Structures are given as C-alpha cells and as structure tokens.
Amino acid sequence: AIFILVLLTVCQARIAEFMEGVLEGVLEQEFPIVGCTAVESIDDFDNVGEAISDIESWHKPIVKQGLSLIGQDIKSVAENLAECGIEDLEDTMIEKVIELASQLIFPESIVVEDGIHLLLNGISIYHDVKDGIKAYKAQNYNEMGQDFGKAMALLLLGEEDPYYTDDDIFLQS
C-alpha cells in the first residue's frame, strides 16, 4: 500500500510540473501548483506518454490522436485550478487555457480556424513540439509543459514573429 501511495505521489508531482510548464508556456508567467489537488484530476501520466508517442510518429491521424490526448489532460487539470487558490492566477487565465486545450481535443478545427497561425509559426511550433518530446524523454516535465504550452499558444493564438516586419514583401499590394 505504501508503494502505491509513493507511486501516486510521484505521478502527481510529474503532472503538477507539466501543468506548471503549460501555464508558463501559454500565459508567460509562473504559477506554482505543486501540492494542489487539481493534479489528482488526471488518473495517471500514461496518457501524456501515449500522446508523446503518437505525436512523435508524425503520422497525421496518429498525431491528431496525440494532440487530443494532451488537450484532454490539460483541460482536465485546468478545470480544477480555480479551486487551488493560486495567487495571481485569474479565472480568465484559466478559461484561456481550458479554451486552448478544448481546441486541441478536436484538432481538425485548428486547420480551419487557426491555419494562418500554423502557416506563420509552423517552424517554431515544430521545434517546440520536438523540444517537448526531448524534455519528456529526459523526464523534465516542467520544460515539457513549457514547450507544449508555447506550441499551443502559437498554434491557437498566434504570436507576432520577431523576424516578420511590415516591410515584408508579402504585405505589399
């Protein structure tokens, strides 16, 4: 029984580290959530492992499945974050993370609604995802969360590319 409790505690700590990273990646701000009961809303961390394997295949239908799994896990934890009483973490911030995670659950809508973000930020998104996979394999769950959070924000919210200027040839008529 003690062994199972230790495993559960380790799993919850990994989930908390991952979610802290996601929040930092999406909101560009640190929020400590280790010890918050919201991490218990994910049964285990195997969903993330399966999602990483799916994404790493780079085979379109399987990648969609991986994105959906990660979206489900992030949404599951994020829905309970308000109960944690985390200082400076506002409900609107939590809603933003939930909305983004919900979009990942049905990745087909991303191409239609957010295709321009993918077009403009595709290389950065690709590198963030690859870095997230590397961090997962190195068991650095906070960094993994940051990488996936940044990729999620770039894909779904877009972000101005620092190398893209108004003088760009594509903007001229």
Coordinates of N, CA and C in Angstrom, one line a residue:
A1 N 0.8 -1.2 0.0 CA 0.0 0.0 0.0 C 0.9 1.3 0.0
I2 N 2.0 1.2 0.7 CA 2.9 2.4 0.8 C 3.5 2.6 -0.6
F3 N 3.9 1.5 -1.3 CA 4.5 1.6 -2.6 C 3.5 2.3 -3.6
I4 N 2.2 1.9 -3.5 CA 1.2 2.5 -4.4 C 1.1 4.0 -4.1
L5 N 1.1 4.4 -2.8 CA 1.0 5.8 -2.4 C 2.2 6.6 -2.9
V6 N 3.4 6.0 -2.8 CA 4.6 6.7 -3.3 C 4.5 6.9 -4.8
L7 N 4.1 5.8 -5.5 CA 3.9 5.9 -7.0 C 2.9 7.0 -7.4
L8 N 1.8 7.1 -6.6 CA 0.8 8.1 -6.9 C 1.3 9.5 -6.7
T9 N 2.1 9.6 -5.6 CA 2.6 10.9 -5.3 C 3.6 11.4 -6.3
V10 N 4.5 10.5 -6.8 CA 5.4 10.8 -7.8 C 4.7 11.2 -9.1
C11 N 3.7 10.4 -9.5 CA 2.9 10.7 -10.7 C 2.2 12.1 -10.6
Q12 N 1.7 12.4 -9.4 CA 1.0 13.7 -9.2 C 2.0 14.8 -9.3
A13 N 3.2 14.6 -8.8 CA 4.3 15.6 -8.9 C 4.7 15.9 -10.3
R14 N 4.8 14.8 -11.1 CA 5.1 15.0 -12.5 C 4.0 15.7 -13.3
I15 N 2.8 15.4 -13.0 CA 1.6 16.1 -13.6 C 1.7 17.6 -13.2
A16 N 1.9 17.9 -11.9 CA 2.0 19.3 -11.5 C 3.1 20.0 -12.2
E17 N 4.3 19.4 -12.3 CA 5.4 20.0 -13.0 C 5.0 20.3 -14.5
F18 N 4.4 19.3 -15.1 CA 3.9 19.5 -16.5 C 3.0 20.7 -16.6
M19 N 2.0 20.7 -15.7 CA 0.9 21.7 -15.8 C 1.5 23.1 -15.5
E20 N 2.5 23.2 -14.5 CA 3.1 24.5 -14.3 C 3.8 25.0 -15.6
G21 N 4.4 24.0 -16.3 CA 5.1 24.4 -17.5 C 4.1 24.9 -18.6
V22 N 3.0 24.2 -18.7 CA 1.9 24.6 -19.6 C 1.5 26.0 -19.3
L23 N 1.2 26.3 -18.1 CA 0.7 27.6 -17.7 C 1.8 28.6 -18.1
E24 N 3.0 28.3 -17.8 CA 4.1 29.3 -18.1 C 4.2 29.4 -19.6
G25 N 4.1 28.3 -20.4 CA 4.2 28.4 -21.8 C 3.1 29.2 -22.5
V26 N 1.9 29.0 -22.0 CA 0.7 29.7 -22.5 C 0.6 31.2 -22.0
L27 N 0.7 31.3 -20.7 CA 0.5 32.6 -20.1 C 1.7 33.5 -19.9
E28 N 2.9 32.9 -20.1 CA 4.2 33.5 -20.0 C 4.3 34.1 -18.6
Q29 N 3.9 33.3 -17.6 CA 4.0 33.7 -16.2 C 4.1 32.4 -15.4
E30 N 4.8 32.4 -14.3 CA 4.9 31.2 -13.4 C 3.8 31.1 -12.4
F31 N 3.3 30.0 -12.2 CA 2.3 29.7 -11.2 C 2.6 28.4 -10.5
P32 N 3.0 28.4 -9.3 CA 3.3 27.1 -8.6 C 2.0 26.4 -8.3
I33 N 1.9 25.2 -8.8 CA 0.7 24.4 -8.5 C 1.0 23.0 -7.8
V34 N 2.3 22.8 -7.5 CA 2.6 21.5 -6.8 C 1.9 21.5 -5.5
G35 N 1.3 20.5 -5.1 CA 0.5 20.4 -3.9 C -1.0 20.7 -4.1
C36 N -1.4 21.2 -5.2 CA -2.8 21.5 -5.5 C -3.5 20.2 -5.8
T37 N -4.7 20.0 -5.3 CA -5.4 18.8 -5.6 C -5.9 18.7 -7.0
A38 N -5.8 19.8 -7.8 CA -6.2 19.7 -9.2 C -5.4 18.6 -10.0
V39 N -4.2 18.4 -9.5 CA -3.3 17.4 -10.2 C -3.9 16.0 -10.1
E40 N -4.8 15.8 -9.2 CA -5.4 14.5 -9.0 C -6.5 14.2 -10.0
S41 N -6.9 15.2 -10.8 CA -7.9 15.1 -11.8 C -7.5 14.2 -13.0
I42 N -6.1 14.1 -13.2 CA -5.7 13.1 -14.2 C -5.3 11.8 -13.5
D43 N -5.9 10.8 -14.0 CA -5.7 9.5 -13.3 C -4.3 9.0 -13.3
D44 N -3.6 9.2 -14.4 CA -2.2 8.8 -14.4 C -1.5 9.6 -15.6
F45 N -0.2 9.5 -15.6 CA 0.6 10.3 -16.6 C 0.8 9.5 -17.9
D46 N 0.2 8.3 -17.9 CA 0.4 7.4 -19.1 C -0.3 8.1 -20.4
N47 N -1.4 8.8 -20.2 CA -2.0 9.5 -21.3 C -1.0 10.4 -22.0
V48 N -0.2 11.1 -21.2 CA 0.8 12.0 -21.8 C 1.9 11.2 -22.6
G49 N 2.3 10.1 -22.0 CA 3.3 9.2 -22.6 C 2.8 8.7 -23.9
E50 N 1.5 8.3 -23.9 CA 0.9 7.8 -25.2 C 0.8 8.9 -26.2
A51 N 0.4 10.1 -25.7 CA 0.3 11.3 -26.6 C 1.6 11.6 -27.3
I52 N 2.7 11.5 -26.5 CA 4.0 11.8 -27.0 C 4.4 10.8 -28.1
S53 N 4.1 9.6 -27.8 CA 4.4 8.5 -28.8 C 3.6 8.8 -30.1
D54 N 2.4 9.2 -29.9 CA 1.5 9.5 -31.1 C 2.1 10.6 -31.9
I55 N 2.4 11.7 -31.2 CA 2.9 12.9 -31.9 C 4.3 12.6 -32.5
E56 N 5.1 11.8 -31.9 CA 6.4 11.5 -32.4 C 6.4 10.7 -33.6
S57 N 5.3 10.0 -33.9 CA 5.1 9.2 -35.1 C 5.1 10.1 -36.4
W58 N 4.7 11.4 -36.2 CA 4.5 12.4 -37.3 C 3.6 11.8 -38.4
H59 N 2.7 10.9 -38.1 CA 1.7 10.3 -39.0 C 0.4 11.0 -38.7
K60 N -0.1 11.8 -39.6 CA -1.2 12.7 -39.4 C -2.4 12.2 -38.5
P61 N -3.0 11.0 -38.8 CA -4.1 10.6 -37.9 C -3.7 10.3 -36.5
I62 N -2.5 9.8 -36.4 CA -2.0 9.4 -35.0 C -1.6 10.7 -34.3
V63 N -1.0 11.7 -35.0 CA -0.7 13.0 -34.3 C -1.9 13.6 -33.8
K64 N -3.0 13.6 -34.6 CA -4.3 14.1 -34.2 C -4.8 13.5 -32.9
Q65 N -4.6 12.2 -32.8 CA -5.0 11.4 -31.6 C -4.1 11.9 -30.4
G66 N -2.8 12.1 -30.6 CA -1.9 12.6 -29.6 C -2.3 14.0 -29.1
L67 N -2.5 14.9 -30.0 CA -3.0 16.2 -29.6 C -4.2 16.2 -28.8
S68 N -5.1 15.3 -29.2 CA -6.4 15.2 -28.5 C -6.2 14.7 -27.0
L69 N -5.3 13.7 -26.9 CA -5.0 13.2 -25.5 C -4.4 14.3 -24.6
I70 N -3.4 15.1 -25.2 CA -2.8 16.1 -24.4 C -3.8 17.2 -24.1
G71 N -4.7 17.5 -25.0 CA -5.7 18.5 -24.8 C -6.6 18.1 -23.7
Q72 N -7.0 16.8 -23.7 CA -7.9 16.3 -22.6 C -7.2 16.4 -21.3
D73 N -6.0 16.0 -21.2 CA -5.3 16.1 -19.9 C -5.1 17.5 -19.4
I74 N -4.7 18.4 -20.3 CA -4.6 19.8 -19.9 C -5.9 20.4 -19.4
K75 N -6.9 20.1 -20.2 CA -8.3 20.6 -19.8 C -8.7 20.0 -18.5
S76 N -8.5 18.8 -18.3 CA -8.9 18.1 -17.0 C -8.3 18.8 -15.8
V77 N -7.0 19.1 -15.9 CA -6.3 19.7 -14.7 C -6.8 21.2 -14.7
A78 N -6.8 21.9 -15.8 CA -7.1 23.3 -15.8 C -8.5 23.6 -15.2
E79 N -9.5 22.7 -15.5 CA -10.8 22.9 -15.0 C -10.9 23.0 -13.4
N80 N -9.9 22.4 -12.8 CA -9.9 22.4 -11.3 C -8.9 23.4 -10.7
L81 N -8.2 24.2 -11.5 CA -7.2 25.1 -11.0 C -7.8 26.2 -10.1
A82 N -9.0 26.7 -10.4 CA -9.6 27.8 -9.6 C -9.7 27.4 -8.2
E83 N -9.9 26.1 -7.9 CA -10.1 25.6 -6.5 C -8.8 25.7 -5.7
C84 N -7.7 25.8 -6.4 CA -6.4 25.8 -5.7 C -6.0 27.1 -5.0
G85 N -6.7 28.2 -5.4 CA -6.4 29.5 -4.8 C -5.0 30.0 -5.1
I86 N -4.6 29.8 -6.3 CA -3.2 30.2 -6.7 C -3.2 31.8 -6.9
E87 N -2.3 32.4 -6.1 CA -2.2 33.8 -6.2 C -1.9 34.3 -7.6
D88 N -2.6 35.3 -8.1 CA -2.4 36.0 -9.4 C -2.9 35.2 -10.5
L89 N -3.4 34.0 -10.3 CA -4.0 33.2 -11.4 C -5.5 33.5 -11.5
E90 N -5.8 34.3 -12.5 CA -7.2 34.8 -12.6 C -8.1 33.8 -13.4
D91 N -9.4 33.8 -13.1 CA -10.3 32.9 -13.8 C -10.2 33.1 -15.3
T92 N -10.0 34.3 -15.8 CA -9.9 34.5 -17.3 C -8.7 33.8 -17.8
M93 N -7.6 33.7 -17.0 CA -6.4 33.0 -17.5 C -6.7 31.5 -17.6
I94 N -7.4 31.0 -16.6 CA -7.7 29.6 -16.5 C -8.7 29.3 -17.7
E95 N -9.6 30.1 -18.0 CA -10.6 29.9 -19.1 C -9.8 29.9 -20.4
K96 N -8.8 30.7 -20.5 CA -8.0 30.8 -21.8 C -7.3 29.4 -22.0
V97 N -6.7 28.8 -20.9 CA -6.0 27.5 -21.0 C -7.1 26.5 -21.3
I98 N -8.2 26.5 -20.7 CA -9.3 25.5 -21.0 C -9.7 25.6 -22.4
E99 N -9.9 26.8 -22.9 CA -10.3 27.0 -24.3 C -9.3 26.4 -25.3
L100 N -8.0 26.7 -25.0 CA -7.0 26.2 -25.9 C -6.9 24.7 -25.9
A101 N -7.0 24.2 -24.7 CA -6.9 22.7 -24.5 C -8.1 22.1 -25.2
S102 N -9.3 22.7 -25.1 CA -10.5 22.2 -25.8 C -10.3 22.1 -27.3
Q103 N -9.6 23.1 -27.9 CA -9.4 23.1 -29.3 C -8.5 22.0 -29.7
L104 N -7.5 21.6 -28.8 CA -6.6 20.5 -29.1 C -7.4 19.2 -29.2
I105 N -8.4 19.1 -28.4 CA -9.2 17.8 -28.4 C -9.8 17.5 -29.7
F106 N -10.1 18.5 -30.5 CA -10.7 18.3 -31.9 C -9.7 19.1 -32.8
P107 N -8.6 18.5 -33.1 CA -7.5 19.3 -33.9 C -7.9 19.6 -35.3
E108 N -9.0 19.0 -35.9 CA -9.4 19.3 -37.2 C -9.8 20.7 -37.3
S109 N -10.4 21.3 -36.3 CA -10.9 22.7 -36.3 C -9.7 23.7 -36.3
I110 N -8.5 23.2 -35.9 CA -7.4 24.1 -35.9 C -7.0 24.6 -37.3
V111 N -7.0 23.6 -38.2 CA -6.6 24.0 -39.6 C -7.5 25.0 -40.2
V112 N -8.8 24.8 -39.9 CA -9.8 25.7 -40.5 C -9.8 27.1 -39.8
E113 N -9.8 27.1 -38.5 CA -9.9 28.4 -37.7 C -8.5 29.1 -37.5
D114 N -7.5 28.3 -37.4 CA -6.2 28.9 -37.0 C -5.1 28.5 -38.0
G115 N -5.4 28.2 -39.2 CA -4.4 27.9 -40.2 C -3.4 28.9 -40.5
I116 N -3.7 30.2 -40.3 CA -2.8 31.2 -40.6 C -1.7 31.2 -39.5
H117 N -2.0 30.8 -38.3 CA -1.0 30.7 -37.2 C -0.1 29.6 -37.5
L118 N -0.6 28.5 -38.0 CA 0.2 27.4 -38.4 C 1.2 27.7 -39.5
L119 N 0.6 28.5 -40.5 CA 1.5 28.9 -41.6 C 2.6 29.8 -41.2
L120 N 2.3 30.8 -40.4 CA 3.3 31.8 -39.9 C 4.2 31.3 -38.9
N121 N 3.8 30.4 -38.0 CA 4.6 29.9 -36.9 C 4.9 28.4 -37.0
G122 N 4.7 27.8 -38.1 CA 4.9 26.3 -38.2 C 6.2 25.8 -37.8
I123 N 7.3 26.5 -38.1 CA 8.6 26.1 -37.8 C 8.9 26.2 -36.3
S124 N 8.4 27.3 -35.7 CA 8.5 27.4 -34.2 C 7.7 26.4 -33.5
I125 N 6.5 26.1 -34.0 CA 5.6 25.1 -33.4 C 6.3 23.7 -33.4
Y126 N 6.9 23.4 -34.6 CA 7.5 22.1 -34.8 C 8.7 22.0 -33.8
H127 N 9.5 23.0 -33.7 CA 10.7 23.0 -32.7 C 10.2 22.9 -31.3
D128 N 9.1 23.6 -30.9 CA 8.6 23.5 -29.6 C 8.1 22.1 -29.3
V129 N 7.4 21.5 -30.2 CA 6.9 20.1 -30.0 C 8.1 19.1 -29.9
K130 N 9.1 19.3 -30.8 CA 10.3 18.4 -30.7 C 11.0 18.6 -29.4
D131 N 11.1 19.8 -28.9 CA 11.8 20.1 -27.7 C 11.0 19.5 -26.5
G132 N 9.6 19.6 -26.6 CA 8.8 19.0 -25.6 C 9.0 17.4 -25.5
I133 N 9.1 16.8 -26.7 CA 9.3 15.4 -26.7 C 10.7 15.0 -26.0
K134 N 11.7 15.8 -26.4 CA 13.0 15.6 -25.7 C 12.9 15.8 -24.2
A135 N 12.2 16.8 -23.8 CA 12.1 17.1 -22.4 C 11.4 15.9 -21.7
Y136 N 10.4 15.4 -22.3 CA 9.6 14.2 -21.8 C 10.5 13.0 -21.6
K137 N 11.3 12.8 -22.6 CA 12.3 11.6 -22.5 C 13.3 11.8 -21.5
A138 N 13.7 13.1 -21.2 CA 14.6 13.4 -20.1 C 14.0 13.5 -18.8
Q139 N 12.7 13.3 -18.7 CA 11.9 13.4 -17.5 C 11.9 14.8 -16.9
N140 N 12.0 15.8 -17.8 CA 11.9 17.2 -17.3 C 10.5 17.7 -17.7
Y141 N 9.5 17.4 -16.8 CA 8.1 17.6 -17.1 C 7.8 19.1 -17.1
N142 N 8.4 19.9 -16.4 CA 8.1 21.3 -16.4 C 8.5 21.9 -17.7
E143 N 9.7 21.6 -18.2 CA 10.2 22.1 -19.5 C 9.3 21.5 -20.6
M144 N 8.9 20.3 -20.5 CA 8.0 19.7 -21.5 C 6.7 20.5 -21.6
G145 N 6.1 20.8 -20.4 CA 4.9 21.6 -20.3 C 5.1 23.0 -21.0
Q146 N 6.2 23.6 -20.7 CA 6.5 24.9 -21.3 C 6.6 24.8 -22.8
D147 N 7.2 23.8 -23.3 CA 7.4 23.7 -24.8 C 6.0 23.4 -25.4
F148 N 5.2 22.5 -24.8 CA 3.9 22.3 -25.4 C 2.9 23.5 -25.2
G149 N 3.1 24.2 -24.1 CA 2.3 25.4 -23.8 C 2.6 26.4 -24.9
K150 N 3.9 26.6 -25.1 CA 4.3 27.6 -26.2 C 3.7 27.2 -27.5
A151 N 3.9 26.0 -27.9 CA 3.4 25.5 -29.2 C 1.9 25.7 -29.3
M152 N 1.2 25.4 -28.2 CA -0.3 25.5 -28.1 C -0.7 27.0 -28.3
A153 N 0.0 27.9 -27.6 CA -0.3 29.3 -27.8 C 0.0 29.8 -29.2
L154 N 1.2 29.4 -29.7 CA 1.5 29.8 -31.1 C 0.5 29.3 -32.1
L155 N 0.1 28.1 -32.0 CA -0.8 27.4 -32.9 C -2.2 28.0 -32.8
L156 N -2.7 28.3 -31.6 CA -4.1 28.6 -31.4 C -4.3 30.1 -31.2
L157 N -3.3 30.8 -30.7 CA -3.5 32.3 -30.5 C -2.7 33.1 -31.5
G158 N -1.6 32.5 -32.0 CA -0.7 33.2 -32.9 C 0.1 34.1 -32.0
E159 N 1.2 34.5 -32.6 CA 2.1 35.4 -31.9 C 2.9 36.1 -32.9
E160 N 3.2 37.3 -32.8 CA 4.0 38.0 -33.8 C 5.4 37.5 -33.9
D161 N 5.8 37.1 -35.1 CA 7.1 36.6 -35.3 C 8.1 37.8 -35.3
P162 N 9.1 37.8 -34.5 CA 10.0 38.9 -34.4 C 10.8 39.2 -35.6
Y163 N 10.8 38.2 -36.6 CA 11.6 38.4 -37.8 C 10.6 38.9 -38.9
Y164 N 9.3 39.0 -38.7 CA 8.4 39.4 -39.7 C 8.0 40.9 -39.5
T165 N 8.3 41.7 -40.5 CA 8.0 43.1 -40.4 C 7.0 43.6 -41.4
D166 N 6.6 44.9 -41.2 CA 5.7 45.5 -42.2 C 6.3 45.7 -43.5
D167 N 7.6 45.6 -43.6 CA 8.3 45.8 -44.9 C 8.3 44.5 -45.7
D168 N 7.8 43.4 -45.1 CA 7.9 42.1 -45.7 C 7.1 42.2 -47.1
I169 N 7.7 41.5 -48.0 CA 7.2 41.6 -49.4 C 5.7 41.1 -49.5
F170 N 5.4 40.1 -48.6 CA 4.0 39.6 -48.7 C 3.0 40.6 -48.2
L171 N 3.3 41.6 -47.5 CA 2.4 42.6 -47.1 C 2.1 43.7 -48.1
Q172 N 3.0 43.8 -49.1 CA 2.8 44.8 -50.1 C 1.8 44.4 -51.2
S173 N 1.0 45.4 -51.6 CA 0.0 45.1 -52.6 C 0.4 45.3 -54.0

